[in-house]
GROMACS .gro file of C-alpha atoms in nm:
model
  310
    1MET     CA    1   1.104  -1.348  -1.753
    2LYS     CA    2   1.380  -1.112  -1.866
    3LYS     CA    3   1.344  -1.243  -2.223
    4ILE     CA    4   0.973  -1.167  -2.213
    5GLN     CA    5   1.039  -0.817  -2.080
    6ASN     CA    6   1.304  -0.752  -2.346
    7LEU     CA    7   1.064  -0.868  -2.618
    8LEU     CA    8   0.797  -0.634  -2.485
    9ILE     CA    9   1.038  -0.343  -2.480
   10ALA     CA   10   1.174  -0.423  -2.827
   11GLY     CA   11   0.822  -0.432  -2.962
   12CYS     CA   12   0.750  -0.093  -2.814
   13LEU     CA   13   1.064   0.051  -2.969
   14LEU     CA   14   0.925  -0.051  -3.306
   15LEU     CA   15   0.592   0.107  -3.220
   16ALA     CA   16   0.766   0.432  -3.138
   17GLY     CA   17   0.830   0.507  -3.502
   18CYS     CA   18   0.514   0.368  -3.657
   19SER     CA   19   0.165   0.503  -3.714
   20GLU     CA   20  -0.119   0.405  -3.942
   21THR     CA   21  -0.445   0.557  -4.054
   22PRO     CA   22  -0.693   0.271  -4.103
   23GLU     CA   23  -0.971   0.285  -4.358
   24GLU     CA   24  -1.321   0.211  -4.243
   25ALA     CA   25  -1.592   0.046  -4.449
   26GLY     CA   26  -1.699   0.255  -4.747
   27GLY     CA   27  -1.351   0.394  -4.802
   28GLN     CA   28  -1.380   0.656  -4.526
   29THR     CA   29  -1.073   0.734  -4.319
   30GLY     CA   30  -1.099   0.661  -3.948
   31ALA     CA   31  -0.927   0.832  -3.660
   32ALA     CA   32  -0.555   0.768  -3.632
   33PRO     CA   33  -0.473   0.523  -3.352
   34VAL     CA   34  -0.277   0.635  -3.049
   35LYS     CA   35   0.095   0.591  -3.104
   36TYR     CA   36   0.297   0.438  -2.823
   37VAL     CA   37   0.658   0.477  -2.722
   38SER     CA   38   0.899   0.292  -2.496
   39LEU     CA   39   1.024   0.510  -2.214
   40ARG     CA   40   1.365   0.432  -2.063
   41LEU     CA   41   1.432   0.532  -1.703
   42ASP     CA   42   1.783   0.636  -1.619
   43ALA     CA   43   1.952   0.758  -1.301
   44GLY     CA   44   2.258   0.973  -1.343
   45ALA     CA   45   2.561   1.008  -1.120
   46ASP     CA   46   2.378   1.277  -0.921
   47THR     CA   47   2.130   1.022  -0.787
   48LEU     CA   48   2.202   0.822  -0.472
   49ALA     CA   49   1.862   0.655  -0.459
   50GLU     CA   50   1.959   0.343  -0.265
   51LEU     CA   51   2.295   0.471  -0.140
   52ASP     CA   52   2.469   0.184  -0.317
   53ASP     CA   53   2.830   0.205  -0.444
   54ALA     CA   54   2.735   0.292  -0.802
   55LEU     CA   55   2.490   0.562  -0.693
   56ARG     CA   56   2.220   0.421  -0.919
   57VAL     CA   57   1.850   0.355  -0.875
   58LYS     CA   58   1.774  -0.003  -0.780
   59PHE     CA   59   1.430  -0.061  -0.924
   60GLN     CA   60   1.245  -0.360  -0.781
   61PRO     CA   61   0.966  -0.580  -0.916
   62GLY     CA   62   0.631  -0.413  -0.862
   63ASP     CA   63   0.769  -0.056  -0.859
   64MET     CA   64   0.526   0.198  -1.004
   65ILE     CA   65   0.607   0.527  -1.175
   66ASP     CA   66   0.373   0.809  -1.275
   67ILE     CA   67   0.411   0.936  -1.633
   68ASN     CA   68   0.193   1.227  -1.740
   69GLY     CA   69  -0.061   1.145  -1.470
   70THR     CA   70  -0.086   0.768  -1.529
   71ALA     CA   71   0.074   0.499  -1.312
   72TYR     CA   72   0.282   0.230  -1.487
   73GLU     CA   73   0.472  -0.071  -1.359
   74VAL     CA   74   0.839  -0.059  -1.452
   75PHE     CA   75   1.018  -0.341  -1.636
   76LEU     CA   76   1.362  -0.421  -1.498
   77LEU     CA   77   1.660  -0.422  -1.734
   78GLU     CA   78   1.987  -0.607  -1.690
   79ASP     CA   79   2.194  -0.289  -1.654
   80GLY     CA   80   2.002  -0.181  -1.342
   81THR     CA   81   1.782   0.070  -1.520
   82ALA     CA   82   1.420   0.014  -1.620
   83ALA     CA   83   1.176   0.081  -1.901
   84VAL     CA   84   0.805   0.145  -1.939
   85PRO     CA   85   0.656   0.019  -2.267
   86GLU     CA   86   0.338   0.140  -2.435
   87VAL     CA   87   0.332   0.498  -2.310
   88PRO     CA   88   0.105   0.718  -2.528
   89GLU     CA   89   0.311   0.950  -2.745
   90ALA     CA   90   0.317   1.310  -2.621
   91ASP     CA   91   0.504   1.633  -2.681
   92ARG     CA   92   0.638   1.623  -2.324
   93TYR     CA   93   0.686   1.346  -2.070
   94GLU     CA   94   0.686   1.414  -1.696
   95ALA     CA   95   0.777   1.129  -1.462
   96VAL     CA   96   0.743   1.102  -1.083
   97PHE     CA   97   0.876   0.805  -0.888
   98PRO     CA   98   0.723   0.642  -0.695
   99SER     CA   99   0.381   0.702  -0.847
  100ALA     CA  100   0.225   0.745  -0.502
  101CYS     CA  101   0.412   1.076  -0.466
  102ASN     CA  102   0.227   1.234  -0.760
  103PHE     CA  103  -0.117   1.379  -0.694
  104LEU     CA  104  -0.120   1.580  -1.014
  105GLN     CA  105  -0.442   1.423  -1.139
  106GLN     CA  106  -0.609   1.362  -0.804
  107THR     CA  107  -0.635   1.712  -0.662
  108LYS     CA  108  -0.694   2.068  -0.774
  109GLU     CA  109  -0.486   2.213  -0.492
  110ALA     CA  110  -0.169   2.403  -0.573
  111ALA     CA  111   0.028   2.135  -0.387
  112ASN     CA  112   0.034   1.853  -0.641
  113PHE     CA  113   0.281   1.615  -0.481
  114LYS     CA  114   0.303   1.418  -0.161
  115LEU     CA  115   0.597   1.357   0.069
  116PRO     CA  116   0.540   1.030   0.259
  117LEU     CA  117   0.450   1.066   0.626
  118ALA     CA  118   0.603   0.728   0.705
  119GLN     CA  119   0.926   0.559   0.603
  120PHE     CA  120   1.038   0.206   0.681
  121HIS     CA  121   1.381   0.099   0.795
  122ALA     CA  122   1.543  -0.110   0.521
  123GLY     CA  123   1.885  -0.187   0.667
  124SER     CA  124   2.222  -0.026   0.720
  125GLY     CA  125   2.346   0.206   0.444
  126THR     CA  126   2.012   0.259   0.278
  127PHE     CA  127   1.667   0.407   0.331
  128GLY     CA  128   1.319   0.269   0.290
  129ARG     CA  129   1.184   0.159  -0.044
  130ASN     CA  130   0.983   0.433  -0.215
  131ALA     CA  131   1.092   0.687   0.048
  132MET     CA  132   1.282   0.910  -0.197
  133PRO     CA  133   1.065   1.108  -0.444
  134MET     CA  134   1.229   1.143  -0.786
  135TYR     CA  135   1.146   1.354  -1.089
  136GLY     CA  136   1.240   1.360  -1.456
  137GLU     CA  137   1.117   1.501  -1.785
  138ALA     CA  138   1.179   1.469  -2.157
  139THR     CA  139   1.048   1.636  -2.470
  140GLY     CA  140   1.030   1.362  -2.730
  141ILE     CA  141   1.205   1.056  -2.861
  142ASP     CA  142   1.584   1.047  -2.844
  143GLU     CA  143   1.666   1.020  -3.216
  144GLU     CA  144   1.997   0.846  -3.152
  145LYS     CA  145   1.860   0.589  -2.909
  146GLY     CA  146   1.516   0.546  -3.061
  147TYR     CA  147   1.321   0.580  -2.740
  148VAL     CA  148   1.220   0.840  -2.484
  149ASN     CA  149   1.500   0.872  -2.231
  150ILE     CA  150   1.416   1.022  -1.891
  151ARG     CA  151   1.682   1.082  -1.630
  152LEU     CA  152   1.537   1.069  -1.280
  153ARG     CA  153   1.682   1.285  -1.003
  154ASN     CA  154   1.620   1.288  -0.631
  155MET     CA  155   1.407   1.572  -0.491
  156CYS     CA  156   1.505   1.540  -0.123
  157GLY     CA  157   1.808   1.497   0.098
  158VAL     CA  158   1.899   1.239   0.361
  159LEU     CA  159   1.959   1.278   0.736
  160LYS     CA  160   2.199   1.015   0.871
  161LEU     CA  161   2.115   0.955   1.236
  162THR     CA  162   2.356   0.737   1.438
  163LEU     CA  163   2.230   0.584   1.764
  164LYS     CA  164   2.443   0.402   2.020
  165GLY     CA  165   2.323   0.176   2.298
  166SER     CA  166   2.175  -0.165   2.367
  167ALA     CA  167   1.803  -0.106   2.310
  168THR     CA  168   1.588  -0.232   2.023
  169ILE     CA  169   1.441   0.066   1.839
  170ASN     CA  170   1.076   0.078   1.739
  171SER     CA  171   1.036   0.420   1.577
  172ILE     CA  172   1.208   0.751   1.511
  173LEU     CA  173   0.998   1.066   1.475
  174VAL     CA  174   1.155   1.385   1.335
  175GLU     CA  175   1.015   1.738   1.326
  176ASP     CA  176   1.144   2.087   1.244
  177ARG     CA  177   1.176   2.291   1.564
  178SER     CA  178   1.054   2.597   1.376
  179GLY     CA  179   0.716   2.432   1.325
  180THR     CA  180   0.743   2.405   0.946
  181PRO     CA  181   0.582   2.099   0.781
  182VAL     CA  182   0.817   1.819   0.681
  183SER     CA  183   0.577   1.587   0.496
  184GLY     CA  184   0.233   1.570   0.334
  185TYR     CA  185   0.127   1.774   0.031
  186ALA     CA  186   0.413   1.955  -0.141
  187THR     CA  187   0.483   2.174  -0.442
  188LEU     CA  188   0.757   2.140  -0.701
  189GLY     CA  189   1.031   2.396  -0.633
  190THR     CA  190   1.399   2.444  -0.721
  191ASP     CA  191   1.714   2.469  -0.511
  192ASP     CA  192   1.996   2.720  -0.558
  193ALA     CA  193   2.145   2.506  -0.835
  194GLY     CA  194   1.815   2.491  -1.025
  195ASN     CA  195   1.739   2.128  -0.933
  196LYS     CA  196   1.381   2.021  -0.870
  197ILE     CA  197   1.294   1.975  -0.502
  198LEU     CA  198   0.972   1.917  -0.308
  199VAL     CA  199   0.853   2.196  -0.078
  200PRO     CA  200   0.593   2.091   0.183
  201GLY     CA  201   0.284   2.310   0.176
  202GLU     CA  202   0.209   2.553   0.459
  203THR     CA  203  -0.163   2.595   0.396
  204SER     CA  204  -0.269   2.254   0.267
  205SER     CA  205  -0.498   2.057   0.496
  206ALA     CA  206  -0.280   1.753   0.426
  207ARG     CA  207   0.041   1.901   0.562
  208SER     CA  208   0.222   1.720   0.842
  209TYR     CA  209   0.472   1.844   1.098
  210HIS     CA  210   0.623   1.501   1.157
  211LEU     CA  211   0.819   1.235   0.974
  212VAL     CA  212   0.818   0.884   1.118
  213MET     CA  213   1.059   0.601   1.047
  214ASN     CA  214   0.899   0.270   1.139
  215CYS     CA  215   1.174   0.039   1.261
  216GLY     CA  216   0.938  -0.231   1.386
  217GLY     CA  217   0.960  -0.456   1.082
  218ALA     CA  218   0.781  -0.783   1.152
  219GLY     CA  219   0.801  -0.712   1.524
  220GLU     CA  220   1.172  -0.756   1.578
  221GLY     CA  221   1.271  -0.387   1.567
  222VAL     CA  222   1.629  -0.267   1.508
  223THR     CA  223   1.880  -0.359   1.778
  224LEU     CA  224   2.142  -0.094   1.843
  225SER     CA  225   2.516  -0.149   1.850
  226GLU     CA  226   2.748  -0.004   2.110
  227ASN     CA  227   2.958   0.127   1.820
  228GLY     CA  228   2.657   0.295   1.659
  229THR     CA  229   2.374   0.198   1.426
  230ASP     CA  230   2.291   0.423   1.130
  231PHE     CA  231   1.940   0.527   1.025
  232HIS     CA  232   1.892   0.714   0.695
  233ILE     CA  233   1.582   0.937   0.690
  234VAL     CA  234   1.467   1.114   0.373
  235MET     CA  235   1.382   1.479   0.443
  236PRO     CA  236   1.287   1.794   0.247
  237ALA     CA  237   1.593   1.979   0.118
  238ARG     CA  238   1.612   2.315   0.300
  239GLU     CA  239   1.773   2.500   0.588
  240TYR     CA  240   1.659   2.394   0.935
  241ALA     CA  241   1.772   2.709   1.114
  242SER     CA  242   1.605   2.618   1.444
  243GLY     CA  243   1.733   2.262   1.442
  244LEU     CA  244   1.544   1.937   1.480
  245LYS     CA  245   1.342   1.758   1.746
  246ILE     CA  246   1.381   1.380   1.739
  247ARG     CA  247   1.172   1.135   1.941
  248ILE     CA  248   1.300   0.777   1.966
  249THR     CA  249   1.100   0.483   2.104
  250ASP     CA  250   1.205   0.126   2.175
  251ARG     CA  251   1.049  -0.218   2.202
  252SER     CA  252   1.045  -0.196   2.583
  253HIS     CA  253   0.797   0.096   2.565
  254ARG     CA  254   1.047   0.361   2.663
  255ALA     CA  255   1.128   0.683   2.482
  256MET     CA  256   1.388   0.955   2.453
  257THR     CA  257   1.349   1.302   2.302
  258VAL     CA  258   1.649   1.484   2.153
  259ASP     CA  259   1.577   1.857   2.130
  260SER     CA  260   1.864   1.985   1.917
  261PRO     CA  261   1.869   2.359   1.830
  262THR     CA  262   2.182   2.318   1.614
  263PRO     CA  263   2.109   2.464   1.267
  264ARG     CA  264   2.129   2.212   0.985
  265THR     CA  265   2.099   2.230   0.610
  266ILE     CA  266   1.965   1.927   0.427
  267LYS     CA  267   2.076   1.946   0.065
  268ARG     CA  268   1.918   1.764  -0.226
  269ASN     CA  269   2.092   1.436  -0.300
  270VAL     CA  270   2.334   1.477  -0.007
  271VAL     CA  271   2.365   1.266   0.308
  272THR     CA  272   2.390   1.499   0.610
  273GLU     CA  273   2.547   1.331   0.913
  274THR     CA  274   2.480   1.416   1.278
  275PRO     CA  275   2.691   1.351   1.588
  276ALA     CA  276   2.620   1.008   1.736
  277ILE     CA  277   2.345   0.999   1.998
  278GLU     CA  278   2.365   0.776   2.305
  279TYR     CA  279   2.019   0.632   2.345
  280ALA     CA  280   1.939   0.672   2.716
  281PRO     CA  281   1.562   0.673   2.777
  282ASP     CA  282   1.411   0.782   3.107
  283ALA     CA  283   1.404   0.467   3.320
  284ASP     CA  284   1.087   0.580   3.495
  285LEU     CA  285   0.890   0.655   3.178
  286ILE     CA  286   0.685   0.369   3.041
  287PHE     CA  287   0.429   0.426   2.767
  288ALA     CA  288   0.231   0.242   2.500
  289GLU     CA  289   0.254   0.306   2.128
  290TYR     CA  290   0.086   0.103   1.856
  291PHE     CA  291   0.151   0.118   1.484
  292ASP     CA  292  -0.195   0.150   1.342
  293ALA     CA  293  -0.376   0.421   1.149
  294CYS     CA  294  -0.529   0.578   1.460
  295VAL     CA  295  -0.244   0.639   1.701
  296TRP     CA  296   0.080   0.604   1.506
  297GLY     CA  297   0.309   0.869   1.643
  298GLY     CA  298   0.085   0.940   1.942
  299ASP     CA  299   0.217   0.993   2.293
  300TYR     CA  300  -0.017   0.887   2.570
  301VAL     CA  301   0.200   1.036   2.841
  302GLY     CA  302   0.216   1.372   2.664
  303ASN     CA  303  -0.154   1.348   2.571
  304THR     CA  304  -0.082   1.412   2.201
  305LYS     CA  305  -0.275   1.245   1.922
  306GLY     CA  306  -0.118   1.034   1.652
  307TYR     CA  307  -0.184   1.042   1.281
  308SER     CA  308  -0.247   0.805   0.994
  309PRO     CA  309   0.057   0.735   0.771
  310THR     CA  310  -0.176   0.730   0.469
   0.00000   0.00000   0.00000
């Protein structure tokens, strides 16, 4: 399979420097065909996409990236990077990963991007697949390398939440105590260092004031350790001056709410740790919560509606 992928990519590298103007019948010149280029995806040292030791993106089979408004499947390369062959030649290339985070062509609203409402627990020391929006751009073919080279960079930060106890966790819901949206439609902004970040929209009808990490998996949940179990949640990079409100539920239909007014700053591409939390739900509180599109995140006891993760 890798040989086939390498052949495809090599062929596209050849296409990058070639163009023809065919002649139609009668000696008339037809329209020049669209030229294609091979686009190489790179993640620099300032990207911690999967929180692995090398701080590199770990692309997986089936991953999709948006380039200039079109979704493409990435081809995996042996060095851990990826490539996208047969991209129409353009003066400028703008890439958003994963492609589901880019709504540039689907909406006329000012907020052209989407921060996922739901993330999925993927194990210790990492965060859910496709949870971290990334952005990169390039302005033509790299003459030395012979292909378009785009370096992708994270647009959010990570909250490391450590829970202690003996329960099996079902979900973790996070919100900004100031009432500012933390997911949904977002605009492309910059941080103090000039890096691209996503800023959730205040006026968009698709804004959301919650972020949910689904820890249910195939029904087994995530069992806590007495020494502490880490959960990495991708969040918008900004100052949370009023602190965070965190609601934790377990497989025994119990819940605990941590209302923490401690100011926190989530920086782009930085893992922000919090003091360990001892999970101690109210023994008298029993509730029902189901992970479907109608009531996900709902609280029957508190009489609050849920929301659809899509």
